[in-house]
Tab-separated table of C-alpha atoms in Angstrom:
chain	number	residue	atom	x	y	z
A	219	PHE	CA	0.000	0.000	0.000
A	220	GLN	CA	1.476	3.344	-1.111
A	221	PHE	CA	-0.071	6.783	-1.269
A	222	ASP	CA	-0.393	8.494	-4.643
A	223	ILE	CA	0.251	12.162	-3.897
A	224	SER	CA	1.214	13.212	-7.426
A	225	ILE	CA	-1.744	15.571	-7.943
A	226	ALA	CA	-1.124	17.424	-4.664
A	227	VAL	CA	2.624	17.663	-5.353
A	228	GLU	CA	1.977	18.995	-8.883
A	229	LYS	CA	-0.370	21.625	-7.449
A	230	LEU	CA	2.215	22.636	-4.863
A	231	ALA	CA	4.949	22.784	-7.526
A	232	ARG	CA	2.908	25.460	-9.335
A	233	THR	CA	2.918	27.696	-6.255
A	234	PRO	CA	3.753	31.268	-7.236
A	235	PRO	CA	7.070	32.716	-6.045
A	236	ALA	CA	7.100	33.721	-2.385
A	237	ARG	CA	8.168	37.001	-0.835
A	238	LYS	CA	11.412	37.544	1.047
A	239	ASP	CA	9.771	36.699	4.387
A	240	ALA	CA	8.716	33.254	3.144
A	241	VAL	CA	8.829	30.117	5.269
A	242	GLU	CA	9.936	26.742	3.965
A	243	VAL	CA	7.396	23.916	3.973
A	244	SER	CA	9.036	20.515	3.509
A	245	LEU	CA	6.839	17.879	1.876
A	246	PRO	CA	7.475	14.511	0.233
A	247	PHE	CA	9.490	15.049	-2.975
A	248	ILE	CA	9.253	18.860	-2.801
A	249	THR	CA	9.977	21.868	-0.632
A	250	VAL	CA	7.911	24.999	-1.206
A	251	LEU	CA	8.185	28.543	0.032
A	252	THR	CA	5.122	30.365	1.271
A	253	SER	CA	4.286	33.715	2.792
A	254	PRO	CA	1.113	32.932	4.722
A	255	GLY	CA	-1.143	35.802	5.631
A	256	GLU	CA	-2.784	36.249	9.015
A	257	GLY	CA	-5.891	34.349	7.882
A	258	ASP	CA	-3.809	31.392	6.701
A	259	ARG	CA	-1.864	31.296	9.970
A	260	ARG	CA	-5.100	31.460	11.960
A	261	LEU	CA	-6.686	28.650	9.939
A	262	ALA	CA	-3.528	26.522	10.185
A	263	SER	CA	-3.550	27.094	13.958
A	264	GLU	CA	-7.182	26.007	14.132
A	265	ILE	CA	-6.457	22.849	12.120
A	266	LEU	CA	-3.573	22.028	14.456
A	267	ALA	CA	-5.717	22.589	17.541
A	268	ARG	CA	-8.593	20.469	16.256
A	269	LEU	CA	-6.512	17.598	14.917
A	270	SER	CA	-3.980	17.532	17.735
A	271	ASP	CA	-6.837	16.486	19.978
A	272	ARG	CA	-7.751	13.500	17.806
A	273	ARG	CA	-6.832	10.350	19.681
A	274	VAL	CA	-6.484	8.335	16.467
A	275	LEU	CA	-3.361	10.329	15.605
A	276	ASN	CA	-1.493	9.375	18.770
A	277	SER	CA	-2.739	5.892	19.536
A	278	HIS	CA	-2.064	2.444	18.188
A	279	GLU	CA	-4.691	-0.169	17.529
A	280	CYS	CA	-4.659	-3.462	19.400
A	281	CYS	CA	-7.793	-5.232	18.168
A	282	ASP	CA	-10.425	-5.226	15.455
A	283	ASN	CA	-12.696	-2.919	17.434
A	284	CYS	CA	-9.828	-0.392	17.633
A	285	ILE	CA	-9.357	-0.676	13.865
A	286	ASP	CA	-13.053	0.052	13.269
A	287	GLU	CA	-12.952	3.069	15.603
A	288	ALA	CA	-9.808	4.381	13.878
A	289	ILE	CA	-11.491	4.114	10.472
A	290	GLY	CA	-14.467	6.074	11.792
A	291	SER	CA	-12.177	8.717	13.240
A	292	PHE	CA	-10.288	9.119	9.960
A	293	GLN	CA	-13.641	9.570	8.200
A	294	GLN	CA	-14.424	12.404	10.637
A	295	ILE	CA	-11.030	13.988	9.977
A	296	ARG	CA	-11.699	13.742	6.237
A	297	ALA	CA	-15.055	15.507	6.678
A	298	TYR	CA	-13.464	18.273	8.765
A	299	LEU	CA	-10.665	18.837	6.239
A	300	GLY	CA	-13.267	18.939	3.451
A	301	ASP	CA	-15.002	21.756	5.331
A	302	VAL	CA	-11.671	23.572	5.632
A	303	GLN	CA	-11.153	23.228	1.878
A	304	VAL	CA	-14.438	25.043	1.336
A	305	GLN	CA	-13.174	27.899	3.534
A	306	LEU	CA	-10.051	28.110	1.377
A	307	LEU	CA	-11.873	28.560	-1.935
A	308	GLY	CA	-10.437	31.624	-3.626
A	309	CYS	CA	-7.602	32.112	-1.149
A	310	GLU	CA	-4.381	33.599	-2.468
A	311	ASP	CA	-1.843	31.358	-0.748
A	312	GLN	CA	-2.003	27.964	-2.422
A	313	VAL	CA	0.352	26.178	-0.002
A	314	LEU	CA	-2.181	25.777	2.812
A	315	SER	CA	-4.752	24.490	0.320
A	316	GLY	CA	-2.146	22.157	-1.182
A	317	LEU	CA	-1.238	20.846	2.255
A	318	ILE	CA	-4.918	20.094	2.921
A	319	ASP	CA	-5.018	18.226	-0.430
A	320	LEU	CA	-1.912	16.345	0.649
A	321	MET	CA	-3.753	15.252	3.788
A	322	LEU	CA	-7.083	14.442	2.161
A	323	GLY	CA	-5.737	12.347	-0.725
A	324	PRO	CA	-4.091	9.679	1.449
A	325	ILE	CA	-7.099	9.552	3.788
A	326	ARG	CA	-9.360	8.853	0.809
A	327	GLN	CA	-6.891	6.308	-0.565
A	328	PHE	CA	-6.687	4.558	2.797
A	329	LEU	CA	-10.487	4.385	3.032
A	330	THR	CA	-10.708	2.937	-0.493
A	331	PHE	CA	-7.952	0.437	0.380
A	332	GLU	CA	-9.869	-0.496	3.531
A	333	GLN	CA	-13.112	-1.051	1.603
A	334	LYS	CA	-11.374	-3.337	-0.892
A	335	LEU	CA	-9.602	-5.203	1.901
A	336	SER	CA	-12.820	-5.682	3.855
A	337	ARG	CA	-14.572	-7.052	0.745
A	338	GLN	CA	-11.732	-9.470	0.028
A	339	HIS	CA	-11.458	-10.657	3.633
A	340	GLU	CA	-14.921	-10.109	5.007
A	341	PRO	CA	-14.771	-11.127	8.643
A	342	PRO	CA	-17.625	-12.886	10.338
A	343	ARG	CA	-19.533	-10.269	12.315
A	344	SER	CA	-18.795	-10.684	15.956
A	345	THR	CA	-19.089	-8.576	19.056
A	346	GLY	CA	-15.666	-9.684	20.275
A	347	GLU	CA	-12.470	-7.677	20.036
A	348	PHE	CA	-10.853	-10.005	17.490
A	349	TYR	CA	-12.747	-11.139	14.412
A	350	ARG	CA	-10.338	-10.514	11.520
A	351	ALA	CA	-7.666	-13.002	10.524
A	352	VAL	CA	-4.328	-12.203	12.153
A	353	GLU	CA	-2.614	-11.423	8.835
A	354	VAL	CA	-5.476	-9.132	7.739
A	355	ARG	CA	-5.383	-7.349	11.097
A	356	GLN	CA	-1.659	-6.725	10.584
A	357	ILE	CA	-2.326	-5.213	7.144
A	358	TYR	CA	-4.737	-2.786	8.813
A	359	PHE	CA	-2.231	-1.991	11.583
A	360	ASP	CA	0.494	-1.239	9.026
A	361	ALA	CA	-1.731	0.910	6.793
A	362	LEU	CA	-3.126	2.845	9.759
A	363	GLU	CA	0.387	3.542	11.021
A	364	GLN	CA	1.440	4.696	7.562
A	365	LEU	CA	-1.519	7.093	7.400
A	366	ARG	CA	-0.892	8.304	10.951
A	367	ALA	CA	2.777	9.055	10.135
A	368	HIS	CA	1.804	10.913	6.959
A	369	LEU	CA	-0.771	13.095	8.712
A	370	ALA	CA	1.543	13.816	11.637
A	371	ARG	CA	4.272	15.036	9.278
A	372	CYS	CA	1.704	17.164	7.428
A	373	LEU	CA	0.653	18.694	10.745
A	374	ILE	CA	4.279	19.447	11.581
A	375	GLN	CA	4.370	21.474	8.349
A	376	MET	CA	1.025	23.018	9.306
A	377	ALA	CA	2.806	24.336	12.427
A	378	VAL	CA	5.342	26.010	10.117
A	379	ILE	CA	2.519	27.796	8.287
A	380	ALA	CA	0.851	28.719	11.594
A	381	ASP	CA	4.184	30.067	12.872
A	382	LEU	CA	3.870	27.852	15.931
A	383	PRO	CA	6.424	25.550	17.524
A	384	VAL	CA	5.904	21.871	16.855
A	385	PRO	CA	4.027	20.524	19.876
A	386	SER	CA	6.184	18.275	22.004
A	387	ALA	CA	3.329	16.104	23.266
A	388	GLY	CA	1.254	13.455	21.547
A	389	TYR	CA	2.253	12.013	18.190
A	390	PHE	CA	4.713	14.652	16.978
A	391	PRO	CA	7.942	13.331	18.557
A	392	ASP	CA	7.389	9.924	16.948
A	393	TYR	CA	7.362	11.439	13.459
A	394	LEU	CA	10.016	14.131	13.542
A	395	GLY	CA	12.556	13.805	10.786
A	396	ASP	CA	12.456	13.084	7.107
A	397	TRP	CA	9.448	11.824	5.207
A	398	ASP	CA	9.477	8.063	4.576
A	399	LEU	CA	9.402	8.171	0.792
A	400	THR	CA	8.726	4.422	0.579
A	401	ALA	CA	5.175	5.226	1.710
A	402	TYR	CA	4.528	7.055	-1.585
A	403	LYS	CA	4.279	6.109	-5.225
A	404	PRO	CA	7.059	7.833	-7.196
A	405	VAL	CA	6.246	11.326	-8.407
A	406	SER	CA	7.558	12.537	-11.765
């Protein structure tokens, strides 16, 4: 399972030149410069505040029930980020919008991957904590961790746009450092 982020990266590559006071946003395969306005910084701060409180981004699943709850939580995050995209319609700074695209694309791809996986390995419905095959459960664990790492690194870059320090609590310390490019399909 790899994320296809080519459309978001292409959009970010077309970002207009930044001013002298630009900040550097480091993303997979590309680094862009942006000069966020006050509205962009405020919105990026709000995104950080709302998503930093999402337990799914700093927890690890242990059973099938946890997997199901994580999927539901990622669907809620997708809905919230979709609402943010609507707020960004017509905005001048394309980097914040591109970063939202970079978050939404992999969430959608994970959810599609999950639907295909659940159809291929439909578990018997049970009220217990473990009802998927062990190997299928591990596929979910790995994909969820990959998505969690991607979103955490996006939020670290969101902190750059918001002009805030990277929070030291929660999931951030686990994902500091370079992007794991093996998680992504190659981008031309």
